């Protein structure tokens, strides 16, 4: 499945589940409230079973979740580059208001038919409906929560975010992780030819292409530093299906697929080089302003030094022997022993291998 298609379905499923739960909870609250507009008391003494009300809540959540996920995907992937933040928020607000009006009108017809109730659903009913505007407020709050969770997942990664929520990293914690330092080849030359503005757009597009292959390979972005990206995995996710290696070649494939675009737009087809290493290190929350996760340990420095050797050795992907021995590479990969290298800043040398796609 293509990365963009996979991202769409993941966002759609997440939105449907989230809004189903959100509106189920909303119906749970409304079930015990007095609905003066409809002239009925919605409480436990009603003839309509509570489970039936909950079923309509789920149905409403699925309906809104589907279109909400679709709208969010279209804005995130196609419209955000062309719209400023203010205009984007204004357009979404209008679309979501229409979505609520249409969804609640449809649901009122269904409820009337199934429960034999007289609910307000004539043209313009929503203008004076207290229930509708209460629902709008609830939707706005729930949408903010959804956006917060989405941004936090993108910022920290799913696993790290969950651990942050339970406070695991308030105190330094030891973990086994794998890091990849991914750097643009010939970056200085390209920057001089393009100029700083075009070069920034060039790097931005490269990293957008990188983002499209992250989820499929369970990778998290630790940092973007200029034209370099630092990626991270839990050790388990890194070795699973050889994710840490497969991501690099998936990124290369993505860049080759868009080579004509890069050539026409910037006059350069980007090439990246990478260094891979893993081991135990410390993870901890740092800062109170712009709080983030920090990784402390030799693994970080060693991964960076391995990547530095790519230019020296003329290789695109270098990996430490320690990490390579934990992978089960198929015949689609070829490995070549570079040797026991003395890396800058390290007292002991390290066995390094070069990897290529066969």
XYZ file of C-alpha atoms in Angstrom:
358
model
C 0.000 0.000 0.000
C 1.319 3.473 -0.905
C 2.449 5.586 2.091
C -0.045 8.380 1.430
C -2.931 5.916 1.044
C -1.901 4.133 4.243
C -1.746 7.445 6.131
C -5.226 8.302 4.866
C -6.769 5.062 6.086
C -4.974 5.285 9.441
C -6.239 8.839 9.982
C -9.742 7.852 8.839
C -9.887 4.871 11.212
C -8.542 6.951 14.096
C -11.117 9.690 13.462
C -14.009 7.215 13.267
C -13.021 5.473 16.509
C -12.380 8.760 18.317
C -15.635 10.434 17.299
C -17.660 7.278 17.928
C -16.360 7.254 21.509
C -16.811 11.031 21.827
C -20.452 11.016 20.747
C -21.228 7.885 22.706
C -20.072 9.793 25.778
C -22.102 12.832 24.675
C -25.270 10.741 24.336
C -24.535 9.218 27.746
C -24.574 12.726 29.238
C -27.650 13.856 27.274
C -29.548 10.719 28.224
C -30.054 12.094 31.715
C -30.852 15.666 30.634
C -34.150 17.468 30.167
C -34.821 18.131 26.474
C -37.391 20.931 26.558
C -37.196 21.591 22.821
C -38.464 18.170 21.872
C -40.954 18.143 24.731
C -39.626 14.911 26.188
C -37.658 13.874 29.220
C -34.563 11.952 28.243
C -33.750 9.909 31.312
C -33.705 6.363 32.587
C -37.526 6.240 32.797
C -37.977 6.525 29.056
C -39.435 3.685 27.091
C -36.527 3.971 24.654
C -33.690 1.689 25.864
C -30.423 3.334 26.814
C -28.544 0.970 24.483
C -30.566 2.247 21.540
C -29.611 5.833 22.320
C -25.992 4.745 22.567
C -26.303 3.030 19.192
C -27.391 6.307 17.618
C -24.456 8.015 19.316
C -22.056 5.538 17.709
C -23.753 5.970 14.328
C -23.458 9.757 14.567
C -19.806 9.402 15.599
C -19.034 7.136 12.637
C -20.714 9.557 10.223
C -18.895 12.610 11.582
C -15.623 10.690 12.049
C -15.572 9.604 8.408
C -15.971 13.106 7.013
C -13.776 14.651 9.722
C -10.911 12.288 8.848
C -11.397 12.966 5.137
C -11.365 16.748 5.631
C -8.309 16.654 7.922
C -6.375 14.541 5.415
C -7.232 16.795 2.478
C -6.190 19.919 4.383
C -2.999 18.390 5.799
C -1.753 16.887 2.548
C -2.978 19.248 -0.137
C -4.196 22.608 1.175
C -1.953 23.635 4.076
C 0.895 24.583 1.729
C -1.405 26.967 -0.156
C -3.350 28.479 2.757
C -2.205 30.488 5.747
C -3.166 29.232 9.210
C -5.972 31.762 9.737
C -7.698 31.000 6.438
C -7.279 27.254 7.027
C -8.988 27.500 10.442
C -11.808 29.644 9.002
C -12.504 27.214 6.144
C -12.428 24.185 8.429
C -14.806 25.880 10.868
C -17.334 26.531 8.115
C -17.037 23.011 6.735
C -17.408 21.411 10.182
C -20.453 23.574 10.966
C -22.135 22.384 7.770
C -21.081 18.827 8.594
C -22.743 19.033 12.027
C -25.951 20.518 10.611
C -26.262 17.837 7.926
C -25.277 14.958 10.242
C -27.623 15.962 13.059
C -30.494 16.580 10.620
C -30.047 13.117 9.121
C -29.829 11.544 12.564
C -32.991 13.312 13.737
C -34.937 11.733 10.861
C -33.553 8.315 11.783
C -34.378 8.788 15.475
C -37.920 9.970 14.641
C -38.484 6.892 12.504
C -37.033 4.399 14.966
C -38.301 5.904 18.245
C -41.518 7.570 17.087
C -40.459 10.942 18.507
C -41.067 14.441 17.225
C -37.677 16.143 16.912
C -36.865 19.546 15.394
C -35.462 19.040 11.887
C -37.255 21.560 9.702
C -35.209 23.957 7.578
C -33.125 26.280 9.728
C -33.924 24.360 12.929
C -30.328 24.625 14.099
C -30.325 28.427 14.390
C -32.430 28.447 17.569
C -31.662 24.949 18.838
C -29.887 24.944 22.188
C -29.058 21.270 21.725
C -27.301 22.013 18.436
C -25.146 24.789 19.883
C -24.303 22.668 22.911
C -23.208 19.997 20.431
C -21.121 22.584 18.559
C -19.301 23.551 21.771
C -18.743 19.870 22.582
C -17.477 19.261 19.040
C -15.013 22.186 19.249
C -13.592 20.974 22.568
C -13.371 17.385 21.317
C -11.746 18.568 18.083
C -9.083 20.447 20.072
C -8.372 17.274 22.055
C -8.105 15.281 18.810
C -5.699 17.851 17.346
C -3.594 17.820 20.508
C -3.302 14.023 20.423
C -2.484 14.079 16.702
C 0.227 16.738 17.093
C 1.711 15.002 20.145
C 1.854 11.668 18.276
C 3.595 13.337 15.313
C 5.976 15.200 17.635
C 7.049 12.349 19.899
C 5.896 9.176 18.137
C 3.111 6.906 19.367
C 5.180 4.879 21.828
C 7.088 7.805 23.318
C 3.933 9.894 23.683
C 2.165 7.181 25.679
C 5.190 6.895 27.945
C 5.238 10.669 28.372
C 1.588 10.610 29.452
C 2.332 8.206 32.286
C 5.417 10.199 33.286
C 8.005 7.542 32.521
C 10.645 10.075 31.437
C 10.306 12.572 34.283
C 13.320 10.809 35.720
C 16.120 9.500 33.478
C 15.248 6.054 32.103
C 17.534 3.605 30.331
C 16.373 2.191 26.995
C 17.816 0.256 24.104
C 17.321 2.189 20.882
C 18.610 2.454 17.327
C 19.515 5.756 15.664
C 19.966 6.773 12.061
C 21.724 9.993 11.089
C 20.444 10.843 7.616
C 22.280 13.605 5.779
C 21.960 15.221 2.343
C 24.881 14.482 0.054
C 26.746 17.488 -1.432
C 24.569 19.859 0.575
C 27.024 22.787 0.475
C 27.313 22.674 -3.321
C 23.534 22.451 -3.791
C 22.925 25.325 -1.347
C 25.385 27.577 -3.197
C 23.711 26.908 -6.554
C 20.115 27.233 -5.376
C 20.393 30.092 -2.898
C 18.995 29.973 0.621
C 15.281 30.325 -0.266
C 15.138 27.647 -2.977
C 17.437 25.434 -0.922
C 15.079 25.653 2.070
C 12.151 24.604 -0.142
C 14.295 21.791 -1.528
C 15.095 20.457 1.968
C 11.477 20.880 3.029
C 10.297 18.696 0.148
C 12.938 16.057 0.889
C 11.787 15.743 4.485
C 8.130 15.652 3.442
C 9.010 12.661 1.270
C 10.857 11.145 4.227
C 7.792 11.605 6.431
C 5.747 9.488 4.034
C 7.836 6.385 4.775
C 8.232 6.823 8.550
C 5.032 5.155 9.759
C 5.431 2.124 7.516
C 8.792 1.453 9.182
C 7.843 2.401 12.778
C 10.381 5.253 12.823
C 10.298 8.402 14.950
C 11.956 11.722 14.150
C 14.232 12.783 16.976
C 15.537 15.977 15.382
C 15.848 17.933 12.166
C 19.172 19.761 12.112
C 19.615 21.799 8.944
C 19.785 19.298 6.095
C 20.116 16.352 8.475
C 17.377 14.224 10.044
C 17.958 12.067 13.109
C 15.611 9.077 13.259
C 15.029 6.730 16.153
C 13.460 3.338 16.886
C 12.966 1.191 19.923
C 15.331 -1.739 19.426
C 12.393 -4.084 18.922
C 10.863 -1.947 16.163
C 14.233 -1.351 14.513
C 15.023 -5.031 13.969
C 11.437 -6.030 13.206
C 11.229 -6.622 9.447
C 14.635 -4.862 9.298
C 12.806 -1.530 9.611
C 15.917 0.540 10.283
C 17.510 -0.614 7.015
C 14.345 -0.913 4.931
C 13.392 2.701 5.662
C 16.559 4.027 4.026
C 15.914 2.165 0.780
C 12.207 3.057 0.842
C 13.233 6.716 1.126
C 15.664 6.295 -1.773
C 12.904 4.704 -3.849
C 10.575 7.599 -3.046
C 13.188 10.148 -4.151
C 13.894 8.262 -7.383
C 10.173 8.172 -8.118
C 10.074 11.972 -7.880
C 13.420 12.525 -9.582
C 11.880 14.273 -12.587
C 10.071 16.732 -10.316
C 13.235 17.558 -8.370
C 15.261 17.926 -11.565
C 12.742 20.270 -13.184
C 12.106 22.327 -10.054
C 15.557 22.546 -8.489
C 17.976 21.170 -11.042
C 19.117 18.522 -8.537
C 17.914 15.053 -7.548
C 18.560 14.636 -3.804
C 20.778 11.831 -2.540
C 21.142 10.982 1.128
C 23.698 9.055 3.122
C 23.115 7.454 6.509
C 24.781 5.865 9.514
C 23.096 3.285 11.761
C 23.958 2.163 15.264
C 22.120 0.959 18.351
C 22.611 0.332 22.035
C 21.603 1.415 25.521
C 21.236 5.076 26.437
C 19.340 7.434 28.743
C 15.992 9.070 27.859
C 14.666 12.012 29.873
C 12.305 14.986 29.610
C 14.191 18.284 29.437
C 13.048 21.887 29.712
C 9.846 23.480 30.951
C 9.510 25.749 27.891
C 9.353 23.798 24.617
C 9.691 20.570 26.567
C 11.113 17.653 24.616
C 12.707 14.238 25.006
C 16.499 14.121 25.124
C 18.710 11.104 24.521
C 22.048 10.949 26.324
C 24.687 8.364 25.576
C 27.450 7.159 23.319
C 24.968 5.640 20.844
C 24.073 9.107 19.522
C 27.665 10.195 18.951
C 28.661 6.866 17.407
C 25.745 6.931 14.943
C 26.773 10.414 13.861
C 30.430 9.425 13.447
C 29.447 6.399 11.339
C 27.467 8.673 9.033
C 30.506 10.962 8.733
C 32.425 8.056 7.193
C 30.023 7.799 4.238
C 31.780 10.597 2.345
C 35.215 9.231 3.177
C 34.341 5.724 1.999
C 32.000 6.674 -0.848
C 29.097 4.709 0.635
C 25.426 5.612 1.132
C 24.543 3.411 4.100
C 26.923 2.298 6.847
C 25.968 0.183 9.839
C 27.796 -1.060 12.912
C 28.535 -4.767 13.223
C 26.767 -4.845 16.608
C 23.491 -3.750 15.030
C 23.920 -5.773 11.840
C 24.221 -8.995 13.836
C 20.721 -8.399 15.240
C 19.149 -8.161 11.779
C 18.035 -11.010 9.544
C 18.716 -9.562 6.116
C 17.413 -11.385 3.076
C 19.227 -11.935 -0.193
C 17.831 -8.613 -1.427
C 20.597 -6.895 0.548
C 24.328 -7.142 0.080
C 26.762 -6.329 2.873
C 30.453 -5.512 2.667
C 32.833 -5.423 5.591
C 34.581 -2.039 5.631
C 36.878 -2.788 8.540
C 37.607 -1.887 12.125
C 37.579 1.916 12.041
C 38.790 4.463 14.561
C 35.963 6.978 14.754
C 36.517 10.588 15.758
C 36.139 11.143 19.487
C 36.068 7.422 20.361
C 38.852 5.659 22.217
C 38.072 2.229 20.734
C 37.562 1.319 17.078
C 34.325 -0.093 15.660
C 33.541 -2.721 13.035
C 31.610 -1.106 10.160
C 29.705 -2.619 7.219
C 28.286 -1.060 4.053
C 24.811 -2.129 2.905
C 23.294 -1.990 -0.543
C 20.146 -3.268 -2.207
C 20.971 -6.216 -4.437
